[in-house]
Tab-separated table of C-alpha atoms in Angstrom:
chain	number	residue	atom	x	y	z
A	1	MET	CA	0.000	0.000	0.000
A	2	GLN	CA	2.823	2.369	0.889
A	3	ASP	CA	4.520	1.620	-2.422
A	4	GLN	CA	1.347	2.549	-4.291
A	5	MET	CA	1.156	5.825	-2.388
A	6	ASP	CA	4.797	6.606	-3.233
A	7	ILE	CA	4.188	5.908	-6.926
A	8	LYS	CA	1.092	8.124	-6.908
A	9	ALA	CA	3.032	10.900	-5.183
A	10	PHE	CA	5.836	10.545	-7.720
A	11	PHE	CA	3.542	10.915	-10.732
A	12	SER	CA	1.639	13.666	-8.952
A	13	VAL	CA	4.836	15.710	-8.660
A	14	LEU	CA	5.668	15.040	-12.320
A	15	LYS	CA	2.226	16.233	-13.379
A	16	LYS	CA	2.390	19.268	-11.131
A	17	ARG	CA	5.878	20.306	-12.272
A	18	ILE	CA	5.566	19.329	-15.934
A	19	LEU	CA	6.359	22.872	-17.080
A	20	THR	CA	9.571	22.936	-15.028
A	21	ILE	CA	10.645	19.577	-16.446
A	22	PHE	CA	9.961	20.734	-20.006
A	23	ILE	CA	11.878	24.023	-19.622
A	24	VAL	CA	14.933	22.422	-18.004
A	25	SER	CA	14.995	19.570	-20.533
A	26	PHE	CA	14.719	22.018	-23.423
A	27	PHE	CA	17.605	24.197	-22.240
A	28	VAL	CA	19.846	21.183	-21.531
A	29	PHE	CA	19.033	19.798	-24.997
A	30	ILE	CA	19.926	23.139	-26.619
A	31	LEU	CA	23.157	23.347	-24.592
A	32	VAL	CA	24.259	19.813	-25.514
A	33	GLY	CA	23.369	20.414	-29.166
A	34	ALA	CA	25.354	23.657	-29.294
A	35	VAL	CA	28.397	22.046	-27.673
A	36	SER	CA	28.214	19.025	-30.006
A	37	ILE	CA	27.875	21.081	-33.183
A	38	PHE	CA	30.066	24.115	-32.539
A	39	PHE	CA	32.651	23.107	-29.930
A	40	MET	CA	33.281	19.335	-30.067
A	41	LYS	CA	35.662	18.185	-32.767
A	42	PRO	CA	34.825	14.905	-34.510
A	43	THR	CA	36.959	11.905	-33.567
A	44	TYR	CA	38.234	9.425	-36.146
A	45	GLU	CA	39.627	5.943	-35.619
A	46	SER	CA	41.967	3.952	-37.815
A	47	MET	CA	43.094	0.373	-37.140
A	48	GLU	CA	45.990	-1.655	-38.504
A	49	SER	CA	46.759	-5.274	-37.627
A	50	ILE	CA	49.955	-7.243	-37.155
A	51	VAL	CA	50.105	-11.033	-37.373
A	52	VAL	CA	52.587	-12.657	-35.002
A	53	GLY	CA	53.713	-16.168	-35.912
A	54	ASP	CA	52.807	-18.451	-38.774
A	55	LEU	CA	49.050	-19.093	-38.904
A	56	ASN	CA	49.562	-22.159	-41.113
A	57	LYS	CA	51.490	-24.111	-38.507
A	58	GLN	CA	49.780	-26.749	-36.393
A	59	THR	CA	48.545	-25.796	-32.967
A	60	THR	CA	50.713	-28.340	-31.203
A	61	GLU	CA	53.805	-27.091	-33.007
A	62	TYR	CA	53.530	-23.371	-32.575
A	63	ALA	CA	50.315	-21.660	-31.414
A	64	GLU	CA	50.447	-22.847	-27.817
A	65	SER	CA	54.216	-22.757	-27.460
A	66	ARG	CA	56.031	-20.562	-25.005
A	67	GLU	CA	57.951	-18.946	-27.852
A	68	LEU	CA	54.792	-17.596	-29.467
A	69	ASN	CA	53.475	-16.210	-26.188
A	70	MET	CA	56.756	-14.421	-25.567
A	71	LEU	CA	56.744	-13.050	-29.120
A	72	LEU	CA	53.196	-11.746	-28.723
A	73	ALA	CA	53.987	-10.032	-25.433
A	74	SER	CA	57.172	-8.544	-26.858
A	75	THR	CA	55.356	-7.219	-29.918
A	76	ILE	CA	52.645	-5.560	-27.820
A	77	ASP	CA	55.241	-3.882	-25.607
A	78	PHE	CA	57.408	-2.879	-28.554
A	79	ILE	CA	54.545	-1.120	-30.367
A	80	LYS	CA	54.230	1.477	-27.580
A	81	SER	CA	57.935	1.641	-26.846
A	82	PRO	CA	59.900	4.897	-27.272
A	83	SER	CA	61.817	3.296	-30.131
A	84	VAL	CA	58.660	3.223	-32.264
A	85	LEU	CA	56.683	6.195	-30.952
A	86	ASN	CA	59.625	8.593	-31.011
A	87	TYR	CA	60.290	7.733	-34.647
A	88	VAL	CA	56.588	8.290	-35.541
A	89	SER	CA	56.351	11.518	-33.535
A	90	ASN	CA	59.372	12.937	-35.356
A	91	GLU	CA	57.899	12.027	-38.726
A	92	PHE	CA	54.591	13.804	-37.987
A	93	SER	CA	55.969	16.585	-35.741
A	94	ILE	CA	53.770	15.463	-32.854
A	95	SER	CA	54.915	15.175	-29.256
A	96	TYR	CA	55.626	11.754	-27.795
A	97	GLU	CA	52.916	12.248	-25.128
A	98	ASP	CA	50.233	13.029	-27.727
A	99	ILE	CA	51.136	9.998	-29.826
A	100	GLU	CA	51.063	7.765	-26.752
A	101	LYS	CA	47.567	8.986	-25.841
A	102	GLN	CA	46.239	8.339	-29.355
A	103	VAL	CA	47.521	4.761	-29.672
A	104	VAL	CA	45.679	1.732	-28.235
A	105	VAL	CA	47.003	-1.819	-28.628
A	106	GLN	CA	44.466	-4.673	-28.611
A	107	ASN	CA	44.947	-8.420	-28.531
A	108	THR	CA	42.309	-11.078	-28.006
A	109	ARG	CA	43.173	-14.048	-25.822
A	110	ASN	CA	44.642	-16.989	-27.779
A	111	SER	CA	44.881	-14.807	-30.901
A	112	GLN	CA	47.997	-14.186	-32.982
A	113	ILE	CA	46.658	-10.883	-34.325
A	114	VAL	CA	47.596	-7.604	-32.626
A	115	ASN	CA	45.453	-4.575	-33.491
A	116	VAL	CA	46.889	-1.054	-33.399
A	117	VAL	CA	44.130	1.549	-33.023
A	118	VAL	CA	44.820	5.268	-33.470
A	119	ARG	CA	42.268	7.960	-32.618
A	120	GLY	CA	42.473	11.605	-33.609
A	121	SER	CA	40.644	14.620	-34.986
A	122	SER	CA	42.028	14.260	-38.522
A	123	PRO	CA	41.112	11.196	-40.617
A	124	ASP	CA	44.212	11.479	-42.816
A	125	ASP	CA	46.579	11.758	-39.865
A	126	THR	CA	45.049	8.796	-38.026
A	127	GLU	CA	45.397	6.605	-41.123
A	128	LYS	CA	49.001	7.626	-41.691
A	129	ILE	CA	50.015	7.316	-38.044
A	130	ALA	CA	48.458	3.844	-37.696
A	131	ASN	CA	50.179	2.655	-40.851
A	132	MET	CA	53.502	4.190	-39.803
A	133	ILE	CA	53.368	2.506	-36.393
A	134	VAL	CA	52.824	-1.020	-37.732
A	135	VAL	CA	55.397	-0.589	-40.500
A	136	THR	CA	57.988	0.738	-38.057
A	137	THR	CA	57.230	-2.041	-35.561
A	138	VAL	CA	57.652	-4.821	-38.109
A	139	ASP	CA	60.808	-3.318	-39.633
A	140	LYS	CA	62.528	-2.674	-36.313
A	141	MET	CA	61.656	-6.098	-34.918
A	142	ASN	CA	63.059	-7.718	-38.041
A	143	GLN	CA	66.254	-5.656	-37.812
A	144	LEU	CA	66.852	-5.685	-34.054
A	145	PHE	CA	65.572	-9.126	-33.078
A	146	ASP	CA	65.728	-10.969	-36.397
A	147	VAL	CA	62.041	-11.881	-36.097
A	148	GLN	CA	60.679	-13.143	-39.407
A	149	ASP	CA	57.265	-14.497	-38.374
A	150	ILE	CA	55.647	-11.078	-38.044
A	151	TYR	CA	53.954	-9.127	-40.804
A	152	ILE	CA	51.256	-6.558	-41.503
A	153	LEU	CA	47.738	-7.763	-42.142
A	154	SER	CA	46.155	-5.309	-44.578
A	155	ASP	CA	44.169	-5.609	-47.792
A	156	SER	CA	45.192	-2.163	-48.996
A	157	PRO	CA	48.778	-1.017	-49.507
A	158	ASN	CA	47.811	2.433	-48.252
A	159	GLY	CA	46.336	1.134	-45.013
A	160	THR	CA	42.794	1.143	-43.703
A	161	THR	CA	40.297	3.989	-43.934
A	162	ALA	CA	39.588	6.050	-40.817
A	163	GLU	CA	36.070	5.844	-39.444
A	164	LYS	CA	34.228	8.524	-37.533
A	165	ILE	CA	33.424	7.659	-33.918
A	166	GLY	CA	30.125	8.838	-32.509
A	167	SER	CA	27.683	11.252	-34.132
A	168	THR	CA	25.756	14.425	-33.447
A	169	THR	CA	22.516	12.449	-33.341
A	170	LEU	CA	23.890	10.237	-30.575
A	171	ASN	CA	25.013	13.282	-28.596
A	172	LEU	CA	21.586	14.867	-28.976
A	173	GLY	CA	19.948	11.658	-27.768
A	174	ILE	CA	22.200	11.685	-24.728
A	175	GLY	CA	21.276	15.347	-24.230
A	176	VAL	CA	17.572	14.467	-24.183
A	177	VAL	CA	18.126	11.816	-21.503
A	178	ILE	CA	20.305	14.121	-19.401
A	179	GLY	CA	17.772	16.923	-19.830
A	180	LEU	CA	14.888	14.759	-18.632
A	181	LEU	CA	16.846	13.590	-15.596
A	182	ALA	CA	17.885	17.150	-14.790
A	183	GLY	CA	14.311	18.386	-15.217
A	184	ILE	CA	12.920	15.696	-12.904
A	185	GLY	CA	15.622	16.508	-10.361
A	186	VAL	CA	14.816	20.236	-10.431
A	187	ALA	CA	11.083	19.470	-10.188
A	188	PHE	CA	11.518	17.363	-7.058
A	189	LEU	CA	13.874	19.954	-5.585
A	190	ARG	CA	11.257	22.667	-6.045
A	191	GLU	CA	8.620	20.393	-4.567
A	192	HIS	CA	10.821	19.714	-1.553
A	193	LEU	CA	11.475	23.420	-0.964
A	194	ASP	CA	7.797	24.361	-1.413
A	195	ASP	CA	6.206	24.558	2.077
A	196	SER	CA	2.861	25.982	0.973
A	197	ILE	CA	-0.348	24.035	1.744
A	198	ARG	CA	-2.973	24.032	-0.986
A	199	THR	CA	-5.239	21.025	-0.423
A	200	VAL	CA	-7.287	19.537	2.397
A	201	SER	CA	-5.214	16.368	2.361
A	202	GLN	CA	-2.054	18.417	2.920
A	203	VAL	CA	-3.656	20.102	5.942
A	204	GLU	CA	-4.600	16.763	7.469
A	205	LYS	CA	-1.161	15.296	6.729
A	206	GLU	CA	0.997	18.230	7.836
A	207	LEU	CA	-1.034	19.522	10.802
A	208	GLY	CA	-2.602	16.257	11.912
A	209	ILE	CA	-6.104	17.686	12.237
A	210	LEU	CA	-9.371	16.552	10.733
A	211	VAL	CA	-10.978	18.910	8.204
A	212	PHE	CA	-14.803	18.816	8.056
A	213	GLY	CA	-15.196	21.157	5.095
A	214	ASP	CA	-13.611	23.865	3.001
A	215	LEU	CA	-14.724	27.146	1.478
A	216	HIS	CA	-14.043	28.202	-2.074
A	217	LEU	CA	-13.683	31.994	-2.153
A	218	LYS	CA	-14.340	33.695	-5.442
A	219	LYS	CA	-13.660	37.248	-6.460
A	220	LYS	CA	-16.713	39.489	-6.912
A	221	THR	CA	-17.534	40.180	-10.501
A	222	SER	CA	-17.222	43.782	-11.635
A	223	ARG	CA	-20.449	45.710	-12.038
A	224	LYS	CA	-21.260	48.594	-14.284
A	225	ARG	CA	-19.723	51.906	-13.364
A	226	LYS	CA	-23.014	53.615	-12.594
A	227	HIS	CA	-23.903	50.993	-10.018
A	228	GLU	CA	-20.545	51.415	-8.290
A	229	GLU	CA	-21.107	55.133	-7.728
A	230	ASN	CA	-22.905	56.136	-4.549
A	231	PRO	CA	-25.876	58.573	-4.532
A	232	ILE	CA	-23.740	61.513	-3.349
A	233	GLN	CA	-21.428	61.188	-6.359
A	234	ARG	CA	-24.397	60.970	-8.716
A	235	GLY	CA	-25.942	64.061	-7.073
A	236	ARG	CA	-22.767	66.065	-7.541
A	237	LYS	CA	-22.683	65.187	-11.204
A	238	MET	CA	-26.275	66.333	-11.647
A	239	GLU	CA	-25.475	69.697	-9.962
A	240	VAL	CA	-22.526	70.225	-12.282
A	241	VAL	CA	-24.661	69.510	-15.337
A	242	GLU	CA	-27.404	71.901	-14.194
A	243	GLY	CA	-24.850	74.635	-13.517
A	244	GLU	CA	-23.441	74.280	-16.995
A	245	LYS	CA	-26.918	74.573	-18.495
A	246	LYS	CA	-27.613	77.795	-16.530
A	247	ASN	CA	-24.401	79.344	-17.763
A	248	GLU	CA	-25.309	78.525	-21.303
A	249	VAL	CA	-28.734	80.228	-20.910
A	250	SER	CA	-27.281	83.379	-19.318
A	251	VAL	CA	-24.965	83.926	-22.242
């Protein structure tokens, strides 16, 4: 029973403060839309893949061997090592810290494929940086460690195409949800701070007294102007009119 009362009170507040909820939601929606369109830069993502080991070998020979696991771990660490990132940062005139923030290395368990994901505001730069990282990694590992079973997995010689992450529509949808939550929060805050008593049930609940009846006071309707004037005012007007007539006759 108490749960039903709480639900009724909840929807009662929503109905009572519907204008507040609408106004707050509208302004939050406009704010999120303006930030998404005019201030937020689009983010692009480009991914290149490196294959570690020979995929054609039997599982018992290679895939579960300690050598392959060590090679995978070494490759993942080497991709984000200063040896690779410093070379890429010098090529693109980007700081080492910025390159490090943009690069994400992914590897699924029991997989010989290592994915290099680069995110940035420019689609061309993300494509070039991702491609440069995998090329540099493979070349340096071949030169420094004489690792031959590692190569780039790509269908295009120019690398993969950058894809845009997120959209304005998604941001606006999030803005609608945030706006509704903010509007409901403001509505309940106003209801909590409102100490006025407007109904009989509120009197009985707040004061703990029994109400036998209530009076509905209405404002008196306006009457015509001549009925509002008292007899003295009407008499004065008649004297003024008669005086004016006498003056006209004397002339």
